[in-house]
Amino acid sequence: MMEWTDRHCRYLHRLLSRHTLLYTEMVTAPALVRGGALHLLDHSPEEHPVALQLGGSDPAELAQAARLGAEAGYAEINLNCGCPSDRVQSGTFGAVLMRDPGLVAECVAAMRAAVDVDVTVKCRIGVDDQDPEEVLPEFLARVVAAGCERVQIHARKAWLQGLNPRENREIPPLDYDLVQRMKARFPDLHISINGGIASLDEAEALLASGFDGVMVGRAAYHQPADLLCAADRRIFAAPGPDSTAEDAVRAMLPYIEAHLASGGRLHQVTRHMLGLFAGRPGARGWRRVLSEGAVQPGAGPELVEAALGEVMRAAA
Ligand SMILES: Cc1cc2nc3c(=O)[nH]c(=O)nc-3n(C[C@H](O)[C@H](O)[C@H](O)COP(=O)(O)O)c2cc1C
């Protein structure tokens, strides 16, 4: 998610769950290939497994970008066919690609030929006046034929005219049943459902209803502990105790020190940690100490320890 799932966010989320697959922000193929912005691929080995999401619509350029991503160590290369922002539409990528399944298939085939890791596609159920019942099966058939074995479907349309990106995540209605019917139609295709999933209970129910995966965006960002601490046990049946937000905070301290030592600022990391204690006693103090203090010059890990103290005191 743009501006959200940067490397610091992913490092934190990986401390909370070993087995969930994490995704980068969308990185555009032109930025990597024409702009040479290879720093956009920087990440820590501890984040793995991580999928790199690419934006673009030029098959050769996407193939080259996918190659760079695979060389940088990403576990999966994902093509964005869901983002509705104007900036993205004018570059002819994102959700507007739902209108051109032939081009998407060419992109997937070129990326597939360029890398050994999985090439996957994140899409909507359609855009504007398209009939999802008609266009989605066609879209999926084309990408599958081009070598895509997994898709993540945001189960609502994007309305490219008249809605901003935020409205496009809320106003077009969710249609899980339609995506369910796609699973019945493409039983060999690994389908992850996305959109509006707010808890592990909901995630479990969707998996039990036949989806192969669930993708959680906003809830995982705003309440990372609620979504991730028990995910390894509940979703992946992994043995061992659940992770805790407190342990993750302590494990972030050396990471924060290294980030500051390399010239970074505290708030670049802590802004992703604000929701860690959401719904728990002390959450407000935690947020306040971090959001007021982390932007101050010279702020360091001791501020994070002080914020954690607010939570510990509230729990005592
Ligand atoms: C701030 C923000 C940035 C996003 N950036 C991306 C992105 O770069 N690529 C993408 O495929 N989806 C992006 N999305 C959409 C989410 O991945 C997801 O499809 C959407 O929020 C619905 O899922 P949710 O209800 O679990 O959040 C973004 C969403 C938000 C809130």
XYZ file of C-alpha atoms and ligand atoms in Angstrom:
347
model
C 0.000 0.000 0.000
C 1.446 3.317 -1.131
C 3.050 5.322 1.677
C 2.158 2.588 4.156
C 3.836 -0.767 3.518
C 7.364 0.552 3.207
C 10.304 -1.454 4.495
C 9.922 -0.230 8.086
C 6.275 -1.238 8.186
C 7.089 -4.647 6.751
C 9.906 -5.181 9.253
C 7.432 -4.539 12.075
C 4.744 -6.758 10.583
C 7.208 -9.577 10.126
C 8.036 -9.445 13.830
C 4.341 -10.020 14.504
C 3.865 -12.869 12.002
C 6.415 -15.185 10.406
C 4.152 -16.788 7.825
C 1.965 -14.112 6.282
C 3.052 -12.896 2.886
C 3.843 -9.173 2.890
C 3.569 -6.828 -0.075
C 5.576 -3.760 -1.003
C 4.059 -0.478 -2.020
C 3.437 -0.311 -5.758
C 6.706 0.450 -7.539
C 6.324 1.564 -11.131
C 8.241 -0.259 -13.824
C 9.209 3.036 -15.514
C 10.742 4.302 -12.246
C 12.918 1.211 -12.022
C 13.769 0.712 -15.662
C 13.850 4.216 -17.128
C 14.472 6.144 -13.918
C 17.045 3.748 -12.480
C 15.439 4.179 -9.056
C 16.809 0.887 -7.751
C 16.685 2.149 -4.154
C 12.926 1.483 -4.375
C 13.815 -2.200 -4.123
C 15.795 -1.836 -0.884
C 14.571 -4.028 1.937
C 15.871 -6.131 4.819
C 16.310 -9.899 4.479
C 14.339 -10.273 7.737
C 11.159 -9.115 5.944
C 10.888 -12.231 3.814
C 8.742 -13.538 2.270
C 7.842 -10.293 0.493
C 6.090 -9.785 -2.830
C 7.076 -6.837 -4.991
C 4.115 -5.091 -6.563
C 4.777 -3.455 -9.918
C 2.737 -0.890 -11.811
C 3.055 -0.628 -15.537
C 1.634 -1.776 -18.844
C 4.621 -2.163 -21.142
C 5.457 -5.881 -21.339
C 9.193 -5.434 -22.009
C 9.551 -2.821 -19.300
C 7.609 -4.927 -16.780
C 9.754 -7.944 -17.672
C 12.882 -5.933 -16.953
C 11.418 -4.562 -13.720
C 10.392 -8.083 -12.670
C 13.942 -9.287 -13.339
C 15.345 -6.509 -11.156
C 12.860 -7.432 -8.431
C 13.707 -11.122 -8.546
C 17.432 -10.321 -8.468
C 16.802 -8.150 -5.411
C 15.345 -11.240 -3.706
C 11.574 -10.740 -3.824
C 9.551 -13.932 -3.472
C 6.801 -12.941 -5.906
C 6.228 -10.284 -8.525
C 2.706 -8.865 -8.521
C 1.109 -6.741 -11.213
C -1.230 -3.982 -10.057
C -4.518 -3.954 -11.979
C -6.507 -2.366 -9.172
C -5.274 1.122 -8.409
C -7.726 3.802 -9.591
C -5.777 7.037 -9.065
C -5.635 9.593 -11.881
C -1.876 9.612 -11.888
C -1.923 5.906 -12.466
C -4.643 6.030 -15.141
C -2.693 8.538 -17.199
C 0.280 6.165 -17.173
C -2.129 3.414 -18.355
C -1.712 1.119 -15.455
C -3.622 0.044 -12.401
C -7.385 -0.546 -12.575
C -7.739 0.820 -16.098
C -6.024 -2.388 -17.231
C -9.226 -4.282 -16.381
C -10.363 -2.984 -19.769
C -7.490 -4.614 -21.619
C -7.075 -8.236 -20.567
C -5.078 -8.976 -23.719
C -2.431 -6.445 -22.734
C -2.393 -7.726 -19.147
C -1.830 -11.239 -20.492
C 1.081 -9.997 -22.585
C 2.557 -8.306 -19.531
C 2.163 -11.460 -17.420
C 3.707 -13.655 -20.130
C 6.687 -11.320 -20.483
C 7.219 -11.180 -16.714
C 6.793 -14.948 -16.436
C 9.456 -15.500 -19.076
C 11.828 -13.147 -17.260
C 11.732 -14.606 -13.726
C 11.481 -17.928 -11.898
C 9.462 -16.629 -8.955
C 5.642 -16.514 -9.103
C 4.029 -13.781 -11.144
C 0.658 -12.796 -9.671
C -2.034 -10.246 -10.452
C -4.035 -8.010 -8.130
C -7.246 -6.843 -9.736
C -10.731 -5.460 -9.169
C -13.925 -7.212 -10.279
C -14.297 -4.639 -13.057
C -14.376 -0.917 -13.691
C -17.115 1.621 -14.439
C -19.987 0.167 -16.455
C -18.349 -3.217 -17.046
C -20.411 -6.270 -16.096
C -18.095 -8.147 -13.710
C -19.931 -11.407 -14.341
C -18.801 -11.120 -17.958
C -15.428 -9.397 -17.830
C -13.857 -11.013 -14.769
C -13.925 -14.613 -16.097
C -12.453 -13.386 -19.375
C -9.762 -11.430 -17.518
C -8.887 -14.399 -15.308
C -8.833 -16.850 -18.214
C -6.385 -14.623 -20.078
C -3.985 -14.143 -17.171
C -4.081 -17.839 -16.299
C -3.284 -18.768 -19.899
C -0.344 -16.342 -19.715
C 1.130 -18.166 -16.707
C -0.349 -16.471 -13.650
C -1.165 -19.029 -10.941
C -2.381 -16.735 -8.186
C -4.580 -13.657 -8.117
C -5.723 -11.292 -5.388
C -9.150 -9.889 -6.124
C -10.349 -6.690 -4.456
C -14.011 -7.623 -4.516
C -15.417 -4.308 -5.686
C -15.376 -2.312 -8.886
C -13.253 0.786 -9.365
C -15.187 3.746 -10.715
C -12.576 5.599 -12.678
C -14.612 8.743 -13.174
C -15.904 10.733 -10.249
C -14.473 8.891 -7.258
C -11.130 9.520 -5.629
C -8.944 6.558 -4.565
C -10.256 6.650 -1.013
C -13.894 6.606 -2.181
C -12.953 3.793 -4.539
C -12.028 1.710 -1.501
C -15.363 2.362 0.190
C -18.240 3.257 -2.124
C -18.453 0.590 -4.847
C -20.142 -2.347 -3.070
C -18.207 -5.449 -2.120
C -19.291 -8.636 -3.884
C -17.653 -11.651 -2.260
C -20.211 -13.979 -3.864
C -19.067 -13.046 -7.328
C -15.470 -13.847 -6.411
C -16.700 -17.085 -4.872
C -18.241 -17.996 -8.226
C -14.850 -17.318 -9.891
C -13.291 -19.829 -7.537
C -15.865 -22.391 -8.651
C -15.125 -21.580 -12.276
C -11.328 -21.615 -11.917
C -10.772 -24.283 -9.280
C -7.032 -24.569 -10.004
C -6.406 -20.857 -9.719
C -5.262 -19.711 -6.271
C -7.632 -16.875 -5.417
C -7.157 -14.521 -2.495
C -10.096 -12.351 -1.562
C -9.517 -8.729 -0.559
C -11.655 -5.826 0.593
C -13.202 -4.981 3.955
C -11.720 -7.869 5.968
C -11.401 -6.503 9.474
C -10.504 -9.427 11.744
C -8.954 -12.876 11.877
C -12.433 -14.298 12.495
C -13.574 -12.903 9.155
C -10.411 -14.132 7.466
C -10.945 -17.640 8.835
C -14.575 -17.671 7.721
C -13.612 -16.667 4.181
C -10.931 -19.354 4.028
C -13.471 -21.896 5.273
C -15.847 -20.786 2.522
C -13.353 -21.896 -0.120
C -10.982 -19.030 -0.840
C -7.323 -19.953 -1.028
C -6.119 -16.809 0.668
C -7.191 -13.555 2.219
C -5.453 -10.248 1.699
C -5.900 -7.672 4.432
C -4.973 -4.047 3.885
C -6.237 -1.284 6.133
C -7.082 -3.406 9.183
C -3.602 -4.944 9.194
C -2.092 -1.487 9.070
C -4.288 0.173 11.680
C -4.488 -2.767 14.122
C -1.417 -4.828 13.259
C -1.390 -6.782 16.517
C -5.054 -7.814 16.200
C -4.548 -9.138 12.695
C -1.033 -10.521 12.894
C -0.142 -11.766 16.407
C -2.327 -14.875 16.158
C -2.165 -15.295 12.378
C 0.617 -17.876 12.357
C -1.299 -20.165 14.738
C -4.816 -19.556 13.443
C -4.251 -19.280 9.699
C -1.044 -21.240 9.148
C -1.391 -23.788 11.988
C 2.152 -23.005 13.069
C 3.128 -24.224 16.550
C 4.408 -21.913 19.247
C 3.035 -19.025 21.244
C 1.458 -15.993 19.593
C 3.674 -12.992 19.158
C 2.993 -9.923 21.281
C 3.021 -6.226 20.503
C 5.288 -5.604 23.509
C 7.938 -8.050 22.251
C 7.719 -6.529 18.778
C 8.344 -3.066 20.219
C 11.436 -4.310 22.059
C 12.648 -6.083 18.920
C 12.241 -2.855 16.963
C 14.695 -0.989 19.199
C 17.937 -2.257 17.568
C 16.341 -1.769 14.141
C 15.487 1.811 15.065
C 19.025 2.413 16.331
C 20.466 1.164 13.056
C 18.023 3.322 11.094
C 19.012 6.433 13.052
C 22.709 5.593 12.742
C 22.322 5.496 8.977
C 20.821 9.004 8.974
C 17.106 8.150 9.192
C 14.493 9.813 11.418
C 12.588 8.127 14.217
C 9.105 8.966 12.990
C 9.790 7.228 9.658
C 9.653 3.975 11.633
C 7.333 4.797 14.521
C 4.521 6.147 12.327
C 3.816 2.518 11.411
C 3.739 1.501 15.087
C 0.996 3.855 16.280
C -1.779 1.252 16.030
C 0.112 -1.526 17.836
C -1.899 -1.245 21.038
C -5.203 -0.232 19.440
C -8.110 -1.053 21.743
C -5.885 -1.749 24.750
C -5.368 0.263 27.944
C -2.575 2.763 27.406
C -3.108 2.944 23.639
C -3.795 6.648 23.785
C -0.642 7.407 25.795
C 1.394 5.237 23.456
C 0.161 7.131 20.433
C 0.547 10.524 22.066
C 4.125 10.021 23.237
C 5.162 8.687 19.844
C 3.318 11.115 17.613
C 4.362 14.192 19.582
C 7.929 13.126 20.267
C 9.138 11.195 17.253
C 9.266 14.230 14.974
C 11.483 16.172 17.408
C 15.124 16.527 16.408
C 17.305 13.955 18.117
C 14.387 11.676 19.103
C 15.600 8.123 19.596
C 14.711 4.667 20.925
C 14.310 5.980 24.484
C 11.121 7.688 23.307
C 9.756 4.344 22.182
C 10.632 2.876 25.576
C 8.851 5.782 27.269
C 5.777 5.195 25.109
C 5.837 1.499 26.004
C 5.987 2.558 29.649
C 2.562 4.206 29.158
C 1.118 0.857 28.082
C 2.813 -1.090 30.879
C 1.589 1.375 33.509
C -1.955 1.258 32.153
C -1.918 -2.546 32.271
C -0.484 -2.740 35.834
C -3.118 4.106 1.775
C -3.445 2.986 0.816
C -2.575 2.701 -0.214
C -2.841 1.657 -1.101
N -1.929 1.363 -2.060
C -2.108 0.269 -2.835
C -1.098 -0.172 -3.738
O -0.022 0.432 -3.849
N -1.352 -1.280 -4.476
C -2.520 -1.982 -4.359
O -2.688 -3.003 -5.025
N -3.483 -1.596 -3.528
C -3.297 -0.502 -2.745
N -4.269 -0.136 -1.850
C -5.531 -0.915 -1.778
C -5.404 -2.063 -0.783
O -4.375 -2.947 -1.182
C -6.702 -2.853 -0.701
O -6.979 -3.428 -1.949
C -7.886 -2.004 -0.275
O -7.552 -1.119 0.775
C -9.047 -2.910 0.172
O -8.639 -3.805 1.167
P -8.857 -3.516 2.752
O -10.321 -3.263 2.933
O -8.357 -4.752 3.440
O -8.028 -2.300 3.084
C -4.020 0.899 -0.962
C -4.896 1.190 0.078
C -4.609 2.222 0.977
C -5.572 2.503 2.114
